[in-house]
Short mmCIF file of C-alpha atoms and ligand atoms in Angstrom, two decimals:
data_model
loop_
_atom_site.label_atom_id
_atom_site.label_comp_id
_atom_site.label_asym_id
_atom_site.label_seq_id
_atom_site.Cartn_x
_atom_site.Cartn_y
_atom_site.Cartn_z
CA MET M 663 -2.80 -43.42 -69.86
CA LYS M 664 -5.65 -40.55 -70.18
CA TYR M 665 -6.90 -38.04 -68.19
CA PHE M 666 -10.21 -36.61 -67.53
CA SER M 667 -12.00 -33.79 -65.57
CA THR M 668 -13.60 -34.39 -62.35
CA ARG M 669 -16.95 -32.67 -63.46
CA ASN M 670 -16.62 -34.78 -66.93
CA LYS M 671 -15.47 -38.06 -67.67
CA SER M 672 -15.94 -38.26 -70.95
CA LEU M 673 -13.36 -35.36 -72.45
CA GLU M 674 -10.03 -37.14 -72.65
CA PHE M 675 -6.26 -34.86 -72.00
CA SER M 676 -2.87 -36.24 -72.05
CA PHE M 677 -0.48 -35.87 -69.44
CA LYS M 678 1.33 -32.84 -71.10
CA ASP M 679 -2.31 -31.31 -71.66
CA ILE M 680 -3.14 -31.25 -68.10
CA PHE M 681 0.16 -30.34 -67.04
CA LEU M 682 0.25 -27.25 -68.80
CA ARG M 683 -3.38 -26.58 -67.92
CA GLY M 684 -3.41 -27.53 -64.23
CA LEU M 685 -7.41 -26.90 -64.27
CA ALA M 686 -9.58 -28.78 -66.33
CA PRO M 687 -11.80 -26.49 -69.23
CA ASP M 688 -14.87 -27.09 -67.38
CA GLY M 689 -13.34 -25.51 -63.54
CA GLY M 690 -12.84 -29.28 -62.43
CA LEU M 691 -10.02 -31.21 -61.78
CA PHE M 692 -7.89 -33.82 -63.51
CA LEU M 693 -7.63 -37.11 -62.45
CA PRO M 694 -6.03 -40.15 -64.48
CA SER M 695 -7.73 -42.87 -66.13
CA GLU M 696 -6.30 -45.86 -63.92
CA ILE M 697 -4.37 -45.93 -61.27
CA LYS M 698 -1.22 -48.43 -60.63
CA LYS M 699 -1.72 -50.80 -57.47
CA TYR M 700 0.89 -52.26 -56.19
CA ASN M 701 1.05 -56.41 -54.57
CA GLN M 702 3.32 -57.06 -51.69
CA SER M 703 5.66 -58.16 -53.94
CA GLU M 704 6.44 -55.09 -55.92
CA LEU M 705 6.16 -53.32 -52.54
CA LYS M 706 9.11 -55.30 -51.48
CA ASN M 707 10.58 -54.27 -54.47
CA LEU M 708 10.30 -50.56 -54.09
CA SER M 709 11.39 -50.52 -50.42
CA LYS M 710 14.39 -51.42 -51.66
CA LEU M 711 15.16 -48.28 -53.53
CA SER M 712 16.89 -44.96 -52.98
CA TYR M 713 14.43 -41.74 -53.05
CA VAL M 714 15.31 -41.08 -56.56
CA ASP M 715 14.74 -44.55 -57.75
CA LEU M 716 11.80 -44.82 -56.00
CA ALA M 717 10.32 -41.49 -57.60
CA THR M 718 11.02 -42.03 -60.82
CA GLU M 719 8.80 -45.97 -60.59
CA ILE M 720 6.06 -43.91 -58.61
CA ILE M 721 5.97 -40.82 -60.96
CA LEU M 722 6.07 -42.89 -64.31
CA ASN M 723 2.87 -44.48 -63.87
CA PHE M 724 1.26 -41.19 -64.27
CA CYS M 725 3.55 -39.88 -67.22
CA LYS M 726 4.69 -42.79 -69.07
CA ASP M 727 3.08 -41.28 -72.33
CA ASP M 728 5.15 -38.21 -72.35
CA ILE M 729 8.35 -38.69 -70.55
CA ASN M 730 10.08 -42.08 -70.69
CA LYS M 731 11.70 -43.43 -67.39
CA ALA M 732 15.30 -42.94 -68.18
CA GLN M 733 14.59 -39.08 -69.16
CA LEU M 734 12.36 -39.00 -65.95
CA LYS M 735 14.92 -40.42 -63.82
CA ILE M 736 17.46 -38.06 -65.13
CA LEU M 737 15.18 -34.65 -64.48
CA ILE M 738 14.20 -36.09 -61.14
CA ASP M 739 17.71 -36.49 -60.25
CA LYS M 740 18.43 -32.88 -61.17
CA ALA M 741 15.52 -31.47 -59.30
CA TYR M 742 16.91 -33.10 -55.98
CA SER M 743 21.00 -32.14 -56.65
CA ASN M 744 20.28 -28.88 -54.70
CA PHE M 745 18.63 -30.44 -51.67
CA LYS M 746 20.27 -30.22 -48.33
CA SER M 747 19.74 -34.36 -47.70
CA LYS M 748 20.87 -36.89 -50.40
CA GLU M 749 17.62 -38.84 -49.86
CA VAL M 750 15.63 -35.73 -50.04
CA VAL M 751 13.62 -36.03 -46.77
CA GLU M 752 14.83 -37.03 -43.38
CA LEU M 753 12.98 -39.37 -40.90
CA LYS M 754 13.19 -38.42 -37.11
CA LYS M 755 12.70 -39.76 -34.55
CA ILE M 756 11.97 -36.64 -31.80
CA GLY M 757 11.03 -38.48 -28.46
CA ASN M 758 9.23 -40.96 -29.33
CA HIS M 759 7.15 -39.10 -32.22
CA ASN M 760 8.21 -40.05 -36.02
CA LEU M 761 8.84 -36.59 -38.11
CA LEU M 762 9.67 -36.81 -41.54
CA GLU M 763 11.08 -33.92 -42.55
CA LEU M 764 10.04 -32.44 -45.79
CA TYR M 765 11.67 -29.41 -45.61
CA HIS M 766 15.35 -29.21 -47.19
CA GLY M 767 14.90 -28.19 -50.45
CA PRO M 768 15.86 -24.43 -51.88
CA THR M 769 13.25 -22.65 -50.56
CA LEU M 770 12.72 -24.58 -46.95
CA ALA M 771 9.41 -26.13 -47.70
CA PHE M 772 7.97 -29.73 -48.82
CA LYS M 773 6.58 -27.48 -52.04
CA ASP M 774 10.17 -27.70 -53.15
CA ILE M 775 9.73 -31.45 -53.41
CA ALA M 776 7.06 -31.00 -56.52
CA MET M 777 8.08 -27.50 -57.64
CA GLN M 778 12.06 -28.72 -58.49
CA VAL M 779 10.65 -31.56 -60.59
CA ILE M 780 7.84 -29.52 -62.12
CA GLY M 781 10.63 -26.57 -63.04
CA ASN M 782 12.20 -29.46 -65.15
CA MET M 783 9.20 -30.93 -67.01
CA TYR M 784 8.50 -27.73 -68.39
CA ASP M 785 12.13 -27.60 -70.06
CA TYR M 786 11.76 -31.37 -70.79
CA LEU M 787 7.90 -31.00 -72.39
CA LYS M 788 9.51 -28.38 -74.52
CA VAL M 789 6.05 -26.52 -74.00
CA SER M 790 8.14 -23.02 -74.01
CA LYS M 791 10.29 -23.57 -76.98
CA GLU M 792 7.69 -21.67 -79.39
CA LYS M 793 5.78 -19.31 -77.05
CA ILE M 794 6.74 -17.72 -74.20
CA VAL M 795 4.32 -19.69 -71.42
CA ASN M 796 3.13 -17.45 -68.30
CA ILE M 797 2.78 -19.05 -65.35
CA ILE M 798 0.26 -17.49 -62.90
CA VAL M 799 0.00 -18.99 -59.25
CA ALA M 800 -1.21 -18.30 -56.18
CA THR M 801 0.30 -18.40 -53.23
CA SER M 802 -0.18 -18.78 -49.26
CA GLY M 803 3.64 -17.99 -48.99
CA ASP M 804 5.26 -21.31 -49.50
CA THR M 805 4.05 -22.29 -52.74
CA GLY M 806 5.36 -18.85 -54.73
CA SER M 807 8.81 -18.84 -53.31
CA ALA M 808 9.19 -22.74 -54.59
CA ALA M 809 7.95 -22.12 -57.77
CA ILE M 810 10.23 -18.80 -58.33
CA SER M 811 13.31 -21.07 -57.32
CA ALA M 812 11.98 -23.97 -59.58
CA LEU M 813 11.65 -21.55 -62.37
CA ASN M 814 13.91 -18.60 -62.03
CA ASP M 815 15.71 -17.17 -65.35
CA ARG M 816 13.98 -20.33 -67.10
CA LYS M 817 14.06 -19.13 -71.03
CA ASN M 818 10.73 -18.55 -72.10
CA ILE M 819 8.55 -18.56 -69.13
CA ASN M 820 7.38 -15.86 -67.10
CA VAL M 821 6.36 -16.20 -63.35
CA PHE M 822 3.66 -14.26 -61.85
CA VAL M 823 2.89 -14.75 -58.32
CA LEU M 824 0.19 -13.60 -56.24
CA HIS M 825 0.41 -13.41 -52.31
CA PRO M 826 -2.19 -11.88 -50.11
CA HIS M 827 -0.49 -8.71 -48.58
CA ASN M 828 0.80 -8.83 -45.25
CA LYS M 829 -0.61 -12.55 -44.57
CA ILE M 830 2.51 -13.94 -45.09
CA SER M 831 5.76 -14.36 -42.76
CA ASN M 832 8.62 -11.56 -43.85
CA ILE M 833 10.67 -14.37 -44.72
CA GLN M 834 8.24 -15.70 -46.69
CA ARG M 835 8.05 -13.01 -48.46
CA LYS M 836 11.56 -12.06 -48.74
CA ILE M 837 12.62 -15.69 -50.42
CA MET M 838 10.38 -14.42 -52.96
CA THR M 839 10.62 -10.66 -53.58
CA THR M 840 14.37 -10.83 -53.47
CA ILE M 841 15.10 -13.02 -56.61
CA GLY M 842 15.69 -10.12 -58.86
CA SER M 843 15.03 -11.89 -62.45
CA LYS M 844 13.59 -10.60 -65.35
CA ASN M 845 11.06 -13.21 -65.11
CA ILE M 846 9.49 -13.39 -62.40
CA PHE M 847 6.61 -10.97 -61.17
CA ASN M 848 5.31 -10.58 -57.34
CA ILE M 849 1.82 -9.03 -56.86
CA ALA M 850 0.51 -8.40 -53.67
CA ILE M 851 -3.27 -8.69 -53.33
CA GLU M 852 -5.29 -7.12 -51.31
CA GLY M 853 -7.30 -9.91 -49.72
CA SER M 854 -6.37 -13.28 -48.03
CA PHE M 855 -5.12 -16.41 -50.26
CA ASP M 856 -8.67 -17.91 -51.34
CA ASP M 857 -9.01 -14.32 -53.16
CA CYS M 858 -5.98 -15.16 -54.88
CA GLN M 859 -6.60 -18.52 -55.49
CA LYS M 860 -10.38 -17.40 -57.23
CA ILE M 861 -8.20 -14.70 -59.32
CA VAL M 862 -5.95 -17.39 -60.95
CA LYS M 863 -9.01 -20.09 -61.18
CA ASP M 864 -10.82 -17.27 -63.04
CA MET M 865 -8.34 -16.37 -65.15
CA PHE M 866 -7.97 -20.10 -66.23
CA ASN M 867 -11.91 -20.43 -67.16
CA ASP M 868 -11.47 -17.02 -69.31
CA ASN M 869 -10.21 -18.71 -72.26
CA GLU M 870 -9.58 -15.49 -74.25
CA PHE M 871 -7.52 -14.51 -71.74
CA ARG M 872 -5.55 -17.80 -71.03
CA GLU M 873 -4.96 -18.40 -74.92
CA LYS M 874 -3.95 -15.28 -75.24
CA ILE M 875 -1.52 -14.96 -72.58
CA ASN M 876 -0.53 -19.06 -73.43
CA MET M 877 -0.95 -19.55 -69.24
CA SER M 878 0.19 -22.22 -67.54
CA GLY M 879 -0.20 -22.80 -63.31
CA VAL M 880 1.54 -25.09 -60.86
CA ASN M 881 -0.94 -24.63 -57.90
CA SER M 882 -1.53 -27.69 -55.73
CA ILE M 883 -4.47 -28.75 -58.24
CA ASN M 884 -1.75 -29.27 -60.98
CA TRP M 885 -1.80 -33.22 -60.80
CA ALA M 886 2.24 -33.03 -61.65
CA ARG M 887 2.27 -31.62 -57.66
CA ILE M 888 0.31 -34.50 -56.07
CA ILE M 889 2.09 -37.20 -57.92
CA CYS M 890 5.54 -35.75 -56.72
CA GLN M 891 4.33 -35.76 -53.30
CA ILE M 892 3.13 -39.50 -53.24
CA VAL M 893 6.46 -40.64 -53.22
CA TYR M 894 7.61 -39.77 -49.48
CA TYR M 895 4.46 -41.73 -48.17
CA PHE M 896 6.12 -44.77 -49.36
CA TYR M 897 9.18 -43.81 -48.15
CA ALA M 898 8.63 -42.97 -44.97
CA ALA M 899 6.41 -46.03 -44.66
CA PHE M 900 9.04 -48.43 -46.17
CA LYS M 901 11.94 -47.17 -43.39
CA ILE M 902 9.62 -47.39 -40.76
CA ASP M 903 8.67 -51.00 -42.21
CA LYS M 904 5.16 -51.65 -40.08
CA GLN M 905 1.74 -52.16 -41.41
CA ASN M 906 -1.16 -49.67 -40.90
CA ILE M 907 1.07 -46.42 -40.38
CA SER M 908 -1.18 -43.47 -40.16
CA PHE M 909 0.32 -39.82 -41.17
CA SER M 910 -0.63 -36.39 -39.44
CA VAL M 911 -0.52 -33.86 -42.18
CA PRO M 912 -0.79 -30.35 -41.58
CA THR M 913 -3.43 -29.21 -44.07
CA GLY M 914 -4.78 -26.31 -46.25
CA ASN M 915 -5.64 -27.00 -49.85
CA PHE M 916 -5.70 -30.75 -49.45
CA GLY M 917 -3.03 -31.51 -52.04
CA ASP M 918 -0.43 -33.08 -49.71
CA ILE M 919 -2.64 -35.18 -47.75
CA TYR M 920 -4.44 -36.09 -50.86
CA ALA M 921 -1.23 -37.62 -52.18
CA GLY M 922 -1.24 -40.18 -49.19
CA TYR M 923 -4.51 -41.23 -49.83
CA MET M 924 -3.26 -41.91 -53.49
CA ALA M 925 -0.57 -43.89 -51.99
CA LYS M 926 -3.11 -45.84 -50.11
CA LYS M 927 -4.85 -46.06 -52.99
CA MET M 928 -2.09 -47.65 -54.90
CA GLY M 929 -1.45 -50.17 -52.48
CA LEU M 930 0.74 -48.48 -49.39
CA SER M 931 -0.58 -50.19 -46.21
CA ILE M 932 -1.90 -46.81 -44.56
CA ASP M 933 -4.79 -46.45 -41.76
CA LYS M 934 -5.79 -42.93 -41.38
CA LEU M 935 -4.70 -39.51 -42.77
CA ILE M 936 -4.91 -37.25 -40.31
CA VAL M 937 -6.13 -33.68 -41.38
CA ALA M 938 -4.38 -31.31 -39.14
CA THR M 939 -5.56 -27.63 -39.39
CA ASN M 940 -5.46 -24.39 -37.94
CA GLU M 941 -8.49 -22.37 -36.81
CA ASN M 942 -9.52 -22.50 -40.39
CA ASP M 943 -11.10 -25.71 -40.42
CA ILE M 944 -13.40 -25.89 -43.27
CA LEU M 945 -11.89 -29.85 -43.88
CA ARG M 946 -12.14 -30.55 -40.08
CA ARG M 947 -16.15 -29.47 -40.41
CA VAL M 948 -16.77 -31.45 -43.74
CA ILE M 949 -15.12 -34.49 -42.22
CA ASN M 950 -16.89 -34.78 -38.84
CA THR M 951 -20.20 -33.37 -40.25
CA GLY M 952 -20.65 -33.38 -44.09
CA GLU M 953 -21.04 -29.96 -44.34
CA TYR M 954 -18.31 -27.86 -46.72
CA ARG M 955 -19.31 -23.98 -46.03
CA PRO M 956 -16.14 -21.91 -46.64
CA GLY M 957 -16.23 -19.23 -43.69
CA LYS M 958 -13.99 -15.92 -43.60
CA VAL M 959 -10.26 -16.70 -43.60
CA LYS M 960 -8.82 -16.11 -40.23
CA PRO M 961 -5.30 -15.18 -40.19
CA SER M 962 -3.53 -17.40 -37.97
CA LEU M 963 0.30 -18.22 -36.94
CA SER M 964 0.28 -20.97 -39.93
CA PRO M 965 -0.45 -18.58 -42.78
CA SER M 966 0.36 -21.58 -45.26
CA MET M 967 -2.98 -22.91 -44.03
CA ASP M 968 -4.80 -20.07 -43.64
CA ILE M 969 -7.54 -21.60 -46.43
CA GLN M 970 -11.29 -21.61 -46.63
CA VAL M 971 -11.53 -23.26 -50.01
CA SER M 972 -9.74 -26.37 -49.82
CA SER M 973 -9.83 -27.34 -53.74
CA ASN M 974 -7.97 -30.99 -53.96
CA PHE M 975 -11.21 -31.87 -51.76
CA GLU M 976 -13.32 -32.10 -55.21
CA ARG M 977 -10.70 -35.03 -55.95
CA LEU M 978 -11.66 -36.99 -52.91
CA LEU M 979 -15.30 -35.74 -53.47
CA PHE M 980 -15.12 -37.59 -57.05
CA ASP M 981 -13.83 -41.04 -55.60
CA ILE M 982 -16.40 -41.30 -52.70
CA LEU M 983 -19.19 -40.34 -54.66
CA ASN M 984 -18.43 -43.56 -56.97
CA GLU M 985 -16.64 -40.99 -60.01
CA ASP M 986 -20.13 -39.75 -60.26
CA ASP M 987 -18.82 -36.83 -62.60
CA LYS M 988 -22.52 -35.30 -62.71
CA LYS M 989 -23.00 -35.26 -58.62
CA VAL M 990 -19.99 -33.48 -58.42
CA SER M 991 -20.80 -30.70 -60.83
CA LEU M 992 -23.70 -30.55 -58.54
CA LEU M 993 -22.38 -30.43 -55.34
CA MET M 994 -19.77 -27.82 -56.67
CA ASN M 995 -22.75 -25.83 -58.36
CA ASP M 996 -24.65 -25.67 -55.01
CA LEU M 997 -21.46 -24.60 -53.71
CA LYS M 998 -21.12 -21.82 -56.12
CA ILE M 999 -24.35 -20.69 -55.96
CA LYS M 1000 -25.90 -21.61 -52.27
CA GLY M 1001 -22.01 -20.80 -50.60
CA PHE M 1002 -21.96 -24.73 -49.69
CA PHE M 1003 -22.82 -28.36 -49.99
CA LYS M 1004 -23.83 -31.37 -47.83
CA LEU M 1005 -23.01 -34.91 -47.91
CA ASP M 1006 -25.05 -37.87 -47.07
CA LEU M 1007 -24.40 -40.00 -43.96
CA ASN M 1008 -22.65 -42.76 -46.32
CA SER M 1009 -20.07 -40.28 -47.78
CA VAL M 1010 -19.41 -39.19 -44.34
CA LYS M 1011 -18.87 -42.84 -43.63
CA ILE M 1012 -16.54 -43.60 -46.05
CA ILE M 1013 -14.65 -40.55 -45.59
CA LYS M 1014 -14.23 -41.27 -41.97
CA LYS M 1015 -12.86 -44.60 -43.21
CA ASN M 1016 -9.86 -43.03 -44.61
CA PHE M 1017 -9.14 -39.77 -42.47
CA CYS M 1018 -10.02 -38.11 -39.23
CA ALA M 1019 -9.29 -34.47 -38.35
CA GLU M 1020 -8.25 -32.18 -35.44
CA LYS M 1021 -7.62 -28.29 -35.41
CA ILE M 1022 -4.98 -26.41 -33.61
CA ASN M 1023 -5.59 -22.78 -32.14
CA ASP M 1024 -2.38 -20.05 -32.07
CA GLU M 1025 -1.86 -20.61 -28.27
CA GLU M 1026 -2.14 -23.78 -28.59
CA VAL M 1027 0.79 -24.18 -31.67
CA LEU M 1028 3.06 -21.72 -29.36
CA ALA M 1029 2.78 -24.58 -26.11
CA ILE M 1030 3.30 -27.31 -28.41
CA ILE M 1031 6.70 -25.16 -29.89
CA LYS M 1032 7.89 -24.82 -26.60
CA ASN M 1033 7.12 -27.87 -25.19
CA LEU M 1034 9.29 -29.84 -27.65
CA ASN M 1035 11.91 -27.43 -27.75
CA THR M 1036 12.15 -27.76 -24.01
CA GLU M 1037 12.21 -31.02 -23.69
CA GLU M 1038 13.40 -32.16 -26.52
CA LYS M 1039 15.44 -29.53 -27.66
CA PHE M 1040 13.71 -29.79 -30.83
CA ILE M 1041 12.41 -26.61 -32.69
CA LEU M 1042 9.27 -26.84 -34.92
CA ASP M 1043 7.57 -24.21 -37.54
CA PRO M 1044 3.75 -24.00 -36.63
CA HIS M 1045 2.42 -25.55 -39.47
CA THR M 1046 4.56 -29.06 -38.50
CA ALA M 1047 3.44 -28.09 -34.97
CA THR M 1048 -0.23 -28.17 -35.76
CA ALA M 1049 0.14 -31.63 -36.91
CA PHE M 1050 2.40 -32.22 -34.00
CA GLY M 1051 -0.44 -31.21 -31.95
CA VAL M 1052 -3.27 -32.97 -33.43
CA SER M 1053 -1.35 -36.26 -33.84
CA LYS M 1054 -1.16 -35.76 -29.54
CA LYS M 1055 -5.28 -35.76 -29.66
CA ILE M 1056 -6.23 -38.81 -32.08
CA ASN M 1057 -6.38 -41.58 -29.71
CA ASN M 1058 -6.01 -45.19 -30.87
CA LEU M 1059 -3.60 -45.12 -33.70
CA SER M 1060 -0.65 -47.11 -33.58
CA GLU M 1061 2.08 -45.51 -35.07
CA ILE M 1062 1.91 -42.33 -36.66
CA VAL M 1063 4.38 -40.05 -38.55
CA ILE M 1064 4.20 -36.64 -38.79
CA LEU M 1065 4.89 -34.39 -41.89
CA GLY M 1066 7.49 -31.88 -41.00
CA THR M 1067 6.08 -29.07 -43.94
CA ALA M 1068 8.38 -26.22 -43.26
CA HIS M 1069 11.88 -24.99 -41.53
CA PRO M 1070 11.63 -23.22 -38.47
CA TYR M 1071 13.33 -20.05 -39.83
CA LYS M 1072 10.76 -18.99 -42.26
CA PHE M 1073 8.55 -18.33 -39.30
CA LEU M 1074 11.36 -17.12 -36.63
CA GLU M 1075 9.17 -14.51 -35.17
CA THR M 1076 6.52 -16.98 -34.05
CA VAL M 1077 9.56 -19.52 -33.02
CA LYS M 1078 10.92 -16.39 -31.00
CA LYS M 1079 7.84 -15.96 -29.51
CA ALA M 1080 7.34 -19.44 -28.06
CA THR M 1081 10.66 -20.44 -27.33
CA GLY M 1082 12.80 -16.84 -27.17
CA ILE M 1083 15.21 -18.67 -29.57
CA GLU M 1084 16.54 -17.10 -32.66
CA VAL M 1085 16.57 -19.57 -34.93
CA LYS M 1086 19.66 -19.30 -37.28
CA LEU M 1087 20.06 -18.42 -40.86
CA PRO M 1088 20.01 -21.77 -42.80
CA LYS M 1089 22.92 -22.00 -45.75
CA GLN M 1090 20.18 -21.91 -48.38
CA LEU M 1091 18.60 -18.54 -47.76
CA SER M 1092 22.11 -16.71 -46.59
CA ASN M 1093 21.74 -13.33 -48.36
CA VAL M 1094 18.63 -13.21 -49.06
CA LEU M 1095 17.81 -10.90 -45.90
CA ASP M 1096 19.64 -8.09 -47.27
CA LYS M 1097 19.00 -7.84 -50.59
CA LYS M 1098 16.16 -5.11 -52.51
CA GLU M 1099 12.68 -6.52 -52.66
CA ARG M 1100 10.69 -5.93 -55.48
CA PHE M 1101 6.87 -6.46 -55.50
CA ASP M 1102 3.94 -4.52 -56.52
CA ILE M 1103 0.59 -4.15 -54.42
CA LEU M 1104 -2.97 -4.82 -56.50
CA ASP M 1105 -6.44 -4.17 -55.52
CA ASN M 1106 -8.59 -7.60 -55.16
CA ASN M 1107 -9.68 -7.03 -58.85
CA ILE M 1108 -9.20 -9.27 -61.29
CA SER M 1109 -9.30 -6.90 -64.40
CA LYS M 1110 -6.44 -4.99 -62.59
CA ILE M 1111 -4.43 -7.75 -62.46
CA LYS M 1112 -5.27 -9.32 -65.75
CA ASN M 1113 -4.17 -5.23 -67.50
CA TYR M 1114 -1.07 -5.74 -65.10
CA ILE M 1115 -0.35 -9.22 -66.54
CA LEU M 1116 -0.72 -7.74 -70.40
CA GLU M 1117 0.92 -4.65 -69.57
CA LYS M 1118 4.18 -7.03 -68.34
CA THR M 1119 3.61 -9.61 -71.40
CA SER M 1120 3.44 -7.46 -74.33
C1 PLP H 1584 0.83 -25.57 -48.81
C2 PLP H 1584 1.31 -25.63 -47.02
C3 PLP H 1584 0.88 -26.73 -46.21
C4 PLP H 1584 -0.38 -27.28 -46.77
O1 PLP H 1584 -0.72 -28.04 -47.85
P1 PLP H 1584 -1.38 -28.36 -48.70
O2 PLP H 1584 -1.35 -29.29 -49.78
O3 PLP H 1584 -2.12 -27.18 -49.03
O4 PLP H 1584 -2.79 -29.02 -47.95
C5 PLP H 1584 1.18 -26.91 -45.04
N1 PLP H 1584 2.57 -26.31 -44.50
C6 PLP H 1584 3.12 -25.86 -45.18
C7 PLP H 1584 4.35 -25.19 -44.54
C8 PLP H 1584 2.78 -25.15 -46.18
O5 PLP H 1584 3.70 -24.22 -47.04
#
């Protein structure tokens, strides 16, 4: 199977290429040339599998030219061996709500589910055998720690993590900055996550720099992240065993929910994919009006979703514009030059067939966390609370699964504010808190950051 860019269908790439590059050379996102569609009897067979076997089947569709099935299974098995849950994720009934907990990995957010597999893929694909690979990653708080945990102390790999200074929770920061390994570099940028993401994208587009440092990336624009996340949509739907389930997904960069869209394209019976955002609601606006116009990032209680440039949306655009790479390029150019683009009514109609969207503000988040604790003695983190609140705002859907994306401990200040409760330290994080933090604070200035990286890698 080949891969191409959303902005140019004629260039071909292998899985290994796109895994390493993350972003296409023309600035577009990679997509596969074919998508496996399961029929009813195949779905029935998949529904009997354990999480690891299901993950092996689904991910294999996208990487079989570079990784064989037996090897893939070993690599996935190993990736999930240190998760708290044997089946990786946990589907729970909280009152009459379905909650899919995705945060039982080593850094307590759903990002671990893809990142632990990716860490093993780097080793397996031997990308770092001859030359040191420098992985540059932008984080709104959880991707960075998941990447560090997955790549910590791997041979011939350096990881540079850019996070927005003072705009992530204390626990999020500490998990990243207390690692102390020689191959991990934490950089706090004086700016927002959008600034961090832009710096990383611009570095990818700078061929000379990219080649010089042998750069690679693991942000959610990396296709390997998406394919690992498709799995739990299947897993949850099989467990619930009903047709036309909807999923309420706390959304920032549109990666997680796009994985749900892929599951639907692969034949899983999904009704609506519900985009749950905080006040940074560019996705809600584009889904409801067709206008994609990034605003200024507004810090919220759910910092991992404080995003205004929702990169993976470009993958959906490609699909709803009938895979017209020229049109995608034109819209992306509009975005760059004019600061927005506008979709026609027909495109909006197609999006609305699959998606709906609502937002929740900070005050509502606190009330949701408080009420659920009172009613069910269950504590949500602010991101999951956003999806929870949105699922209640949307009517006329039958069965909704809420994706739980982070453990409440990561946002203990917010939980305390809402409920008065101190969340207990989970086992995975014992002794993070007392260790010394190491990070450098840099201006939001790409040449300064490039110099920093060059200095550390020389
Ligand atoms: C990253 C993240 C999100 C948003 O996921 P996207 O794939 O960027 O839409 C939601 N919740 C938490 C806790 C996250 O870390």
